[in-house]
mmCIF file of the C-alpha atoms, coordinates in Angstrom:
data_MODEL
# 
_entry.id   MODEL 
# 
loop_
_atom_site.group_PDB 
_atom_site.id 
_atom_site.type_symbol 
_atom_site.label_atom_id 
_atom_site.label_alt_id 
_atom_site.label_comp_id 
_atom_site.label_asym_id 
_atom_site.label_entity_id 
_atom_site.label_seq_id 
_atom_site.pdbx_PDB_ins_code 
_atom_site.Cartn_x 
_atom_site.Cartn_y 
_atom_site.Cartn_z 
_atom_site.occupancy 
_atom_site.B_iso_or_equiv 
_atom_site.pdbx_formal_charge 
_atom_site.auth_seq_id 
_atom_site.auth_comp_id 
_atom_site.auth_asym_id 
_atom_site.auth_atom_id 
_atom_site.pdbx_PDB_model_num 
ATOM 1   C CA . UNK A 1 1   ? 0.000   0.000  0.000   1.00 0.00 ? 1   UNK A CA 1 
ATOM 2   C CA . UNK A 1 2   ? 1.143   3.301  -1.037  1.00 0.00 ? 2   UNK A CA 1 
ATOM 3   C CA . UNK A 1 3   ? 1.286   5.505  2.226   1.00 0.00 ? 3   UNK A CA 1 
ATOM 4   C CA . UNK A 1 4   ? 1.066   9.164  2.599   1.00 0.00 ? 4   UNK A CA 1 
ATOM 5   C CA . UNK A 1 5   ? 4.062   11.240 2.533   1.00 0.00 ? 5   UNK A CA 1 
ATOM 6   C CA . UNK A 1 6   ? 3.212   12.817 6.072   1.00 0.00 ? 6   UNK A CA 1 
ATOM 7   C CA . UNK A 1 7   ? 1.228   10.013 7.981   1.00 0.00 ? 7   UNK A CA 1 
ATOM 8   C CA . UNK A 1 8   ? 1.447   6.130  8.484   1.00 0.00 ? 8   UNK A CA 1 
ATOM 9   C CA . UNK A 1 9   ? -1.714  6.012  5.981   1.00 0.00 ? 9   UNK A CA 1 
ATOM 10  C CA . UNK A 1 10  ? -2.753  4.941  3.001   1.00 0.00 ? 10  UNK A CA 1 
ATOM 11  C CA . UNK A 1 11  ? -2.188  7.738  0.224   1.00 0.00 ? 11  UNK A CA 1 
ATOM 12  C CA . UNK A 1 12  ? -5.472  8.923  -1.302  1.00 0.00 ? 12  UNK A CA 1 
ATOM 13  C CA . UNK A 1 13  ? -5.148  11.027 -4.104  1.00 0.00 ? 13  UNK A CA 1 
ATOM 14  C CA . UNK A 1 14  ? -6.769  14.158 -4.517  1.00 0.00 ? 14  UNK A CA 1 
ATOM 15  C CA . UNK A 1 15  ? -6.532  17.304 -7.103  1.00 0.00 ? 15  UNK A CA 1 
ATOM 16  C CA . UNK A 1 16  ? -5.668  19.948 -4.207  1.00 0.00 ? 16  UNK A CA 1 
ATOM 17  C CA . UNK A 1 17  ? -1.960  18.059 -4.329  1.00 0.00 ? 17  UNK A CA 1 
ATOM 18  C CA . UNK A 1 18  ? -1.982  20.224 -7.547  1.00 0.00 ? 18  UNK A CA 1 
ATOM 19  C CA . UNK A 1 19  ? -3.837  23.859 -6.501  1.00 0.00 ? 19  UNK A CA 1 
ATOM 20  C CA . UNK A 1 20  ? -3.275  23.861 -2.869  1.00 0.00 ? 20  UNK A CA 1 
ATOM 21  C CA . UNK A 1 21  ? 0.108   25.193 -3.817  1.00 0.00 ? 21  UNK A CA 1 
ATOM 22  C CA . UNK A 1 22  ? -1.160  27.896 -4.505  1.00 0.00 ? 22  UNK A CA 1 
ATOM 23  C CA . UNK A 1 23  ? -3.048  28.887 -1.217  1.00 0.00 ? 23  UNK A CA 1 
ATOM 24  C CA . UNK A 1 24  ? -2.047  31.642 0.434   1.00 0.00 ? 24  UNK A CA 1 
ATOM 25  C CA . UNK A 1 25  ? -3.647  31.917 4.113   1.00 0.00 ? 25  UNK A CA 1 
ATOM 26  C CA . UNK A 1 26  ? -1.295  33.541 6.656   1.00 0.00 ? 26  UNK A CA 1 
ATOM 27  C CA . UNK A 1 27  ? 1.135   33.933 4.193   1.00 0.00 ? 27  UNK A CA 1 
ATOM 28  C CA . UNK A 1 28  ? -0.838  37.326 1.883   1.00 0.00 ? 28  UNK A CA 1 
ATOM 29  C CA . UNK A 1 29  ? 2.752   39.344 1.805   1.00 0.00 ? 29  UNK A CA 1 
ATOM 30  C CA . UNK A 1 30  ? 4.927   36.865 1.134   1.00 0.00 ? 30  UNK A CA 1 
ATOM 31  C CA . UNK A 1 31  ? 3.804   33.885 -1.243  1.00 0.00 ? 31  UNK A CA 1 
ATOM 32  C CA . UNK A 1 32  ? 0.992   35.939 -2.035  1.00 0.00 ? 32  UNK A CA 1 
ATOM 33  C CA . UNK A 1 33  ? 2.807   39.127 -3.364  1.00 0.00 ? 33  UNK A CA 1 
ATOM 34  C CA . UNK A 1 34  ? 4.383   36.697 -5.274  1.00 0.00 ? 34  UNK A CA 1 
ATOM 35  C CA . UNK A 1 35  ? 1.618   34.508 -7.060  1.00 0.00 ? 35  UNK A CA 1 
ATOM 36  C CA . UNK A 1 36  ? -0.442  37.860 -7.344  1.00 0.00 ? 36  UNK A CA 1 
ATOM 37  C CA . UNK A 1 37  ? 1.909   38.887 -10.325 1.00 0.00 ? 37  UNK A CA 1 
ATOM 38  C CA . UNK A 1 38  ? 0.689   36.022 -12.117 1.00 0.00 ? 38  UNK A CA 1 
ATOM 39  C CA . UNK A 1 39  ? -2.748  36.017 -13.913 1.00 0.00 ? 39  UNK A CA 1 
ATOM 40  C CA . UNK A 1 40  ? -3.750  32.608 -13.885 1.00 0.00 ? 40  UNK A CA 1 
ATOM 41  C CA . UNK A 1 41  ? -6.353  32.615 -16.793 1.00 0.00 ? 41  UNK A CA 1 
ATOM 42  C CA . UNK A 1 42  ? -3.386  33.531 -18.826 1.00 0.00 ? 42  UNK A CA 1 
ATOM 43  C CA . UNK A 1 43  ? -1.871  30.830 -20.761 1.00 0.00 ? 43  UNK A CA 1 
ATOM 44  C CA . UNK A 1 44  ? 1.564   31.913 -20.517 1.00 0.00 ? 44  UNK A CA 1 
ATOM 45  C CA . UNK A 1 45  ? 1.181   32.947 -16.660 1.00 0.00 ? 45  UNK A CA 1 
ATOM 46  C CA . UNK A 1 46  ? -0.444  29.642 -16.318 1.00 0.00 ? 46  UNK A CA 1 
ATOM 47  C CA . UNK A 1 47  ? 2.140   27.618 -17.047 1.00 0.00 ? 47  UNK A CA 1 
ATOM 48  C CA . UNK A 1 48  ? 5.017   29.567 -15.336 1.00 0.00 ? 48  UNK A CA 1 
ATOM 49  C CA . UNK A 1 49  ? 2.672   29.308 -11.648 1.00 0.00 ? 49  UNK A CA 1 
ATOM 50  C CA . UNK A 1 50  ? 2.321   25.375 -12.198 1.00 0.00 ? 50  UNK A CA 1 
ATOM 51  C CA . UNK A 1 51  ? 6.253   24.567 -13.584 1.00 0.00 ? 51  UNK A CA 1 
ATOM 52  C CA . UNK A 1 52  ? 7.226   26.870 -11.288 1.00 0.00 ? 52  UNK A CA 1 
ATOM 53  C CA . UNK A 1 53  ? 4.869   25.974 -8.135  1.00 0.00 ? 53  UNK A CA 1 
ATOM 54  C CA . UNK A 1 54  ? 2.167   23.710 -9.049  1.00 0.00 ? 54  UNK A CA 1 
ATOM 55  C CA . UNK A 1 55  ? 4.745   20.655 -9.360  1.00 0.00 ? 55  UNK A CA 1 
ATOM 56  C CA . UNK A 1 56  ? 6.925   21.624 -6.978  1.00 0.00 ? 56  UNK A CA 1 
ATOM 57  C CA . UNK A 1 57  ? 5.941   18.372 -4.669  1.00 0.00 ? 57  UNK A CA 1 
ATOM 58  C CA . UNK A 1 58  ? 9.143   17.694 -3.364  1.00 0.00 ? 58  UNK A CA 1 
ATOM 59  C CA . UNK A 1 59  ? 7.652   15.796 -0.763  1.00 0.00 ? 59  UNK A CA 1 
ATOM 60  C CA . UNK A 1 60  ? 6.105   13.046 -3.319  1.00 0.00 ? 60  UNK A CA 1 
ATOM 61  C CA . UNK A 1 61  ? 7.704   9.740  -4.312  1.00 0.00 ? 61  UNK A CA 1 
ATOM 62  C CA . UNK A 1 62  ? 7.819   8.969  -8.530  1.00 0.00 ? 62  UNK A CA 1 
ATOM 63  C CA . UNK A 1 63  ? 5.063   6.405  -7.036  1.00 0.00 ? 63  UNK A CA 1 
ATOM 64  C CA . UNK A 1 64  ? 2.877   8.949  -5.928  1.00 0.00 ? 64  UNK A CA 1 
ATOM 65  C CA . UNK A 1 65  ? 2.839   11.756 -9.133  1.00 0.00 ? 65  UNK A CA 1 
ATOM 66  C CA . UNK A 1 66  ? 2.426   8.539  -11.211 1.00 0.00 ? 66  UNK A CA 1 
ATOM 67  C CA . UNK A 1 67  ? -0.906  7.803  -8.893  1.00 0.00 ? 67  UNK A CA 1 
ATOM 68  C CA . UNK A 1 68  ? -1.593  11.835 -8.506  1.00 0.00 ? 68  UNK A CA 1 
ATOM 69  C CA . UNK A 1 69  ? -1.612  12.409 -12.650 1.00 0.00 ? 69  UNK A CA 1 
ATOM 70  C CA . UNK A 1 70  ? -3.807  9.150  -13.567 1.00 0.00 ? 70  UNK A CA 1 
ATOM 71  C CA . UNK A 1 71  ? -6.097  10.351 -10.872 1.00 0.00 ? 71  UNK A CA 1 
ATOM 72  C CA . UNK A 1 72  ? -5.975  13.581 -12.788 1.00 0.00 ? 72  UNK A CA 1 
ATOM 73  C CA . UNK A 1 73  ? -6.255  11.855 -15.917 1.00 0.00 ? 73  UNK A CA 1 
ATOM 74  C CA . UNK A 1 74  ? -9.400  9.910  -14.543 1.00 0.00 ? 74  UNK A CA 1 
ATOM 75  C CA . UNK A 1 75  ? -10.990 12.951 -13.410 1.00 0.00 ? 75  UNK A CA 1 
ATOM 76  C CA . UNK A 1 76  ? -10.087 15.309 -16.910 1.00 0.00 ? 76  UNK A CA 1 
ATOM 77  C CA . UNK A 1 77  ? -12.645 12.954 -18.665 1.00 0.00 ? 77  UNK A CA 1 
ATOM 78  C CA . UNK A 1 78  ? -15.175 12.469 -16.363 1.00 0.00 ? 78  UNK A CA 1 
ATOM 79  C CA . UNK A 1 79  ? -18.016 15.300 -18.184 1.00 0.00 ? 79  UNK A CA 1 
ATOM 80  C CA . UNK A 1 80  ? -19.533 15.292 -14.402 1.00 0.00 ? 80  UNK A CA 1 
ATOM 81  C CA . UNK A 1 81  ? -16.104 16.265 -12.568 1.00 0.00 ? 81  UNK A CA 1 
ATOM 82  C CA . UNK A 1 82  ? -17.213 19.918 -11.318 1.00 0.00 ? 82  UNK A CA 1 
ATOM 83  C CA . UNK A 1 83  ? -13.555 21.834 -11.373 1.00 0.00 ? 83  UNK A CA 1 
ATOM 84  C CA . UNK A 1 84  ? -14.996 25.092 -10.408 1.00 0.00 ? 84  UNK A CA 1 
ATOM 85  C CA . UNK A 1 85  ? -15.525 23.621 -6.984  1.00 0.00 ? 85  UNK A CA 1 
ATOM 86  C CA . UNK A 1 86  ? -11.649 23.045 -6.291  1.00 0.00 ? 86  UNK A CA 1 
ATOM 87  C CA . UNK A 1 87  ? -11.287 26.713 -6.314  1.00 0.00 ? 87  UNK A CA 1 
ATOM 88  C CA . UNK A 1 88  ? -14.047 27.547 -4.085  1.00 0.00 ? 88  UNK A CA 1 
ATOM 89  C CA . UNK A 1 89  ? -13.239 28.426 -0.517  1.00 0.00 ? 89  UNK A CA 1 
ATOM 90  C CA . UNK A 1 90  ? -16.223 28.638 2.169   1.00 0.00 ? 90  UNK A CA 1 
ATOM 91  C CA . UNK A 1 91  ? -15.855 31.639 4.543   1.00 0.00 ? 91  UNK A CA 1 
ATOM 92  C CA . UNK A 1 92  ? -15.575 28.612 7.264   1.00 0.00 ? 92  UNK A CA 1 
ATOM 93  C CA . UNK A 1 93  ? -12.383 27.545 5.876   1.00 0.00 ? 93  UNK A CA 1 
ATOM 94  C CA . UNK A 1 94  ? -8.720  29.116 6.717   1.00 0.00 ? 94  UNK A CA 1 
ATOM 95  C CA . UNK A 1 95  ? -7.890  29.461 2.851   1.00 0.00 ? 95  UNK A CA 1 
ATOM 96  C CA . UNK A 1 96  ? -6.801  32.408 0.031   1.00 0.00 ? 96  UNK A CA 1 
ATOM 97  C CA . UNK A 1 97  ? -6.129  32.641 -3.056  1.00 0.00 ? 97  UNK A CA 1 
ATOM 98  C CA . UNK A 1 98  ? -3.492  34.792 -4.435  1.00 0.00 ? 98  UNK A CA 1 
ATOM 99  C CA . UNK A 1 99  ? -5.674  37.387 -6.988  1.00 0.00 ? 99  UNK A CA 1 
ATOM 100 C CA . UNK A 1 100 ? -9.509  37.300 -7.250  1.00 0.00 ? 100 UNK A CA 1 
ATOM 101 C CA . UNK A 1 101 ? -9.924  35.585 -10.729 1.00 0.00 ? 101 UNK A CA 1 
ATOM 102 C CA . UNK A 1 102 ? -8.632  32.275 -8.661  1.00 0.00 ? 102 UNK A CA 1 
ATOM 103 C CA . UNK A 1 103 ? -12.135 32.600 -7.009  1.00 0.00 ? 103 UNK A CA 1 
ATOM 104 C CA . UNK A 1 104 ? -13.841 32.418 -10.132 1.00 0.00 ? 104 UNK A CA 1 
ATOM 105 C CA . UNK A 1 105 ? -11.519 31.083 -13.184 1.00 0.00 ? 105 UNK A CA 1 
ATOM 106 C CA . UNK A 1 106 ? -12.550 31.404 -16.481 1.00 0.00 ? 106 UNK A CA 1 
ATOM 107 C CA . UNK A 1 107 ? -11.954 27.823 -17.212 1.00 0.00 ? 107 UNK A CA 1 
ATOM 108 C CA . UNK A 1 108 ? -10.914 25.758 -13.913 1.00 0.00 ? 108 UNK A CA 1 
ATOM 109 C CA . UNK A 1 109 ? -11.094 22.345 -16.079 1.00 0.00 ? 109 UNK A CA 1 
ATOM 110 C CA . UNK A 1 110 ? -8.296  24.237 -18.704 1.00 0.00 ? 110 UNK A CA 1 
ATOM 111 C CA . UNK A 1 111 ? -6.259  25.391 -15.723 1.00 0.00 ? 111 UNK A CA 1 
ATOM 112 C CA . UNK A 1 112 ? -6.216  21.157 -14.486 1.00 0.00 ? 112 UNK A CA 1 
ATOM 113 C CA . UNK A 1 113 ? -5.719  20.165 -18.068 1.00 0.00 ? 113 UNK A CA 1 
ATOM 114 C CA . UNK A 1 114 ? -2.426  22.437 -18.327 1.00 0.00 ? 114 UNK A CA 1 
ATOM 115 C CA . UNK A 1 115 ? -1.239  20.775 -15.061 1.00 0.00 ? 115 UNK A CA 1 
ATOM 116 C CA . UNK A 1 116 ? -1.560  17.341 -16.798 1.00 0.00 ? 116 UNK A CA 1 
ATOM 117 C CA . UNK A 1 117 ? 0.298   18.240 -19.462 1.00 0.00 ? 117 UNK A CA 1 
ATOM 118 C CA . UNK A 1 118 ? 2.719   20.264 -17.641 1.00 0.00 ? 118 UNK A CA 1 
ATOM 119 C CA . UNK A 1 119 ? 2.883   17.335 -14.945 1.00 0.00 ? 119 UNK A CA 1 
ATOM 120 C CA . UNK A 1 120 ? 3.717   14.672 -18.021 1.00 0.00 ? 120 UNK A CA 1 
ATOM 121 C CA . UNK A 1 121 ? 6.580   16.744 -19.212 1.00 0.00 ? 121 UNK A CA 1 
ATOM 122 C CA . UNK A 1 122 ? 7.938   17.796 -15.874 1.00 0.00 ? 122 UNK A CA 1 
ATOM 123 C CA . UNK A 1 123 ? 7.693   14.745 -14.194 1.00 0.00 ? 123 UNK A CA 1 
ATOM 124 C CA . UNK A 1 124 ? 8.186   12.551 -16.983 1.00 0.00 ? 124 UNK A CA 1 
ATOM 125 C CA . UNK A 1 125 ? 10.919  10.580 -15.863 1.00 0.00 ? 125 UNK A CA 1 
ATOM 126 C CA . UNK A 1 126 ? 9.086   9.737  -12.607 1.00 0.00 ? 126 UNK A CA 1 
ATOM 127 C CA . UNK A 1 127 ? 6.064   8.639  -14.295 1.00 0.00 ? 127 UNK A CA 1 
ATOM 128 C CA . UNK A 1 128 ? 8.239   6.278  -16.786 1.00 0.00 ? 128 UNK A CA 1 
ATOM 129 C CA . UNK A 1 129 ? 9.894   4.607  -13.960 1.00 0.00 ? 129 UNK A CA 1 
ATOM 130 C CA . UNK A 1 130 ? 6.268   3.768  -11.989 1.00 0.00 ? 130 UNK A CA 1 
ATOM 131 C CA . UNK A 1 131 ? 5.105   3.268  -15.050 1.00 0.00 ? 131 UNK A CA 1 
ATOM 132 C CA . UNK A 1 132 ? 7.574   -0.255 -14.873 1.00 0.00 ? 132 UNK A CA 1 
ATOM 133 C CA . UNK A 1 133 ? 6.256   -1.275 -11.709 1.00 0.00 ? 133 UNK A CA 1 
ATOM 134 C CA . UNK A 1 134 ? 2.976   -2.959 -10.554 1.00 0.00 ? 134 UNK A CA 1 
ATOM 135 C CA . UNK A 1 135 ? 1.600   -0.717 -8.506  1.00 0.00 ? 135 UNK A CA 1 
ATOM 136 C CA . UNK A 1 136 ? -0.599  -3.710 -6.646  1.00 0.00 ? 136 UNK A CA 1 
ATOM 137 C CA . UNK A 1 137 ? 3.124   -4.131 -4.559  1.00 0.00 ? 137 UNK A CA 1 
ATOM 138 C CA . UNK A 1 138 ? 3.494   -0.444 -3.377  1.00 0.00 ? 138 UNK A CA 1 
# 
């Protein structure tokens, strides 16, 4: 069983291993000063914020982006998959974004579909090397 990079249990994949990069809570001046220069519902910004922080999971084995981007994968062509509600944060929850079109992206299924692609090419020797294992012995 795969395990989770922070706790002695089982490793569940989930999408915000990809956005929640780019939360800012408690951290507005800092990390948020510097994601707020970046428009994310521009193509060119887009893809500099996930290279540049998006995949930045040091913390994850080749194992687990293999497991994180066919999850994505999975999810990409599900017509049902609401990616709007990713981005959503209830006034309950201790969570900001960095610039107020993150609240409300333009296209929030684009913005997961450039971190696929992104995710293939960046992590691409990771993903060949699960890609020889069975994952049924993690």
């Amino acid at each position: 069983m795969l395990k989770n990079p922070f706790l002695d249990v089982e490793f569940v994949p989930d999408l915000m291993w990809f956005i929640g990069q780019f939360d800012v809570y408690d951290r507005e001046e800092t990390k948020g000063a510097e994601l707020a220069v970046y428009n994310p519902d521009d193509e060119c910004d887009r893809e500099k914020l996930i290279v540049k922080y998006g995949l930045d999971l040091k913390c994850l084995s080749y194992r687990h982006k293999f497991v994180l981007v066919r999850f994505l994968g999975e999810k990409l062509d599900d017509p049902n998959f609401d990616f709007q509600s990713l981005f959503e944060i209830g006034e309950d929850c201790a969570g900001s974004w960095p610039r107020g079109e993150w609240y409300n992206l333009q296209n929030p299924k684009g913005f997961l579909q450039d971190v696929y692609v992104n995710a293939k090419k960046v992590w691409k020797k990771d993903l060949e090397k699960a890609a020889l294992e069975d994952p049924s012995t993690w």
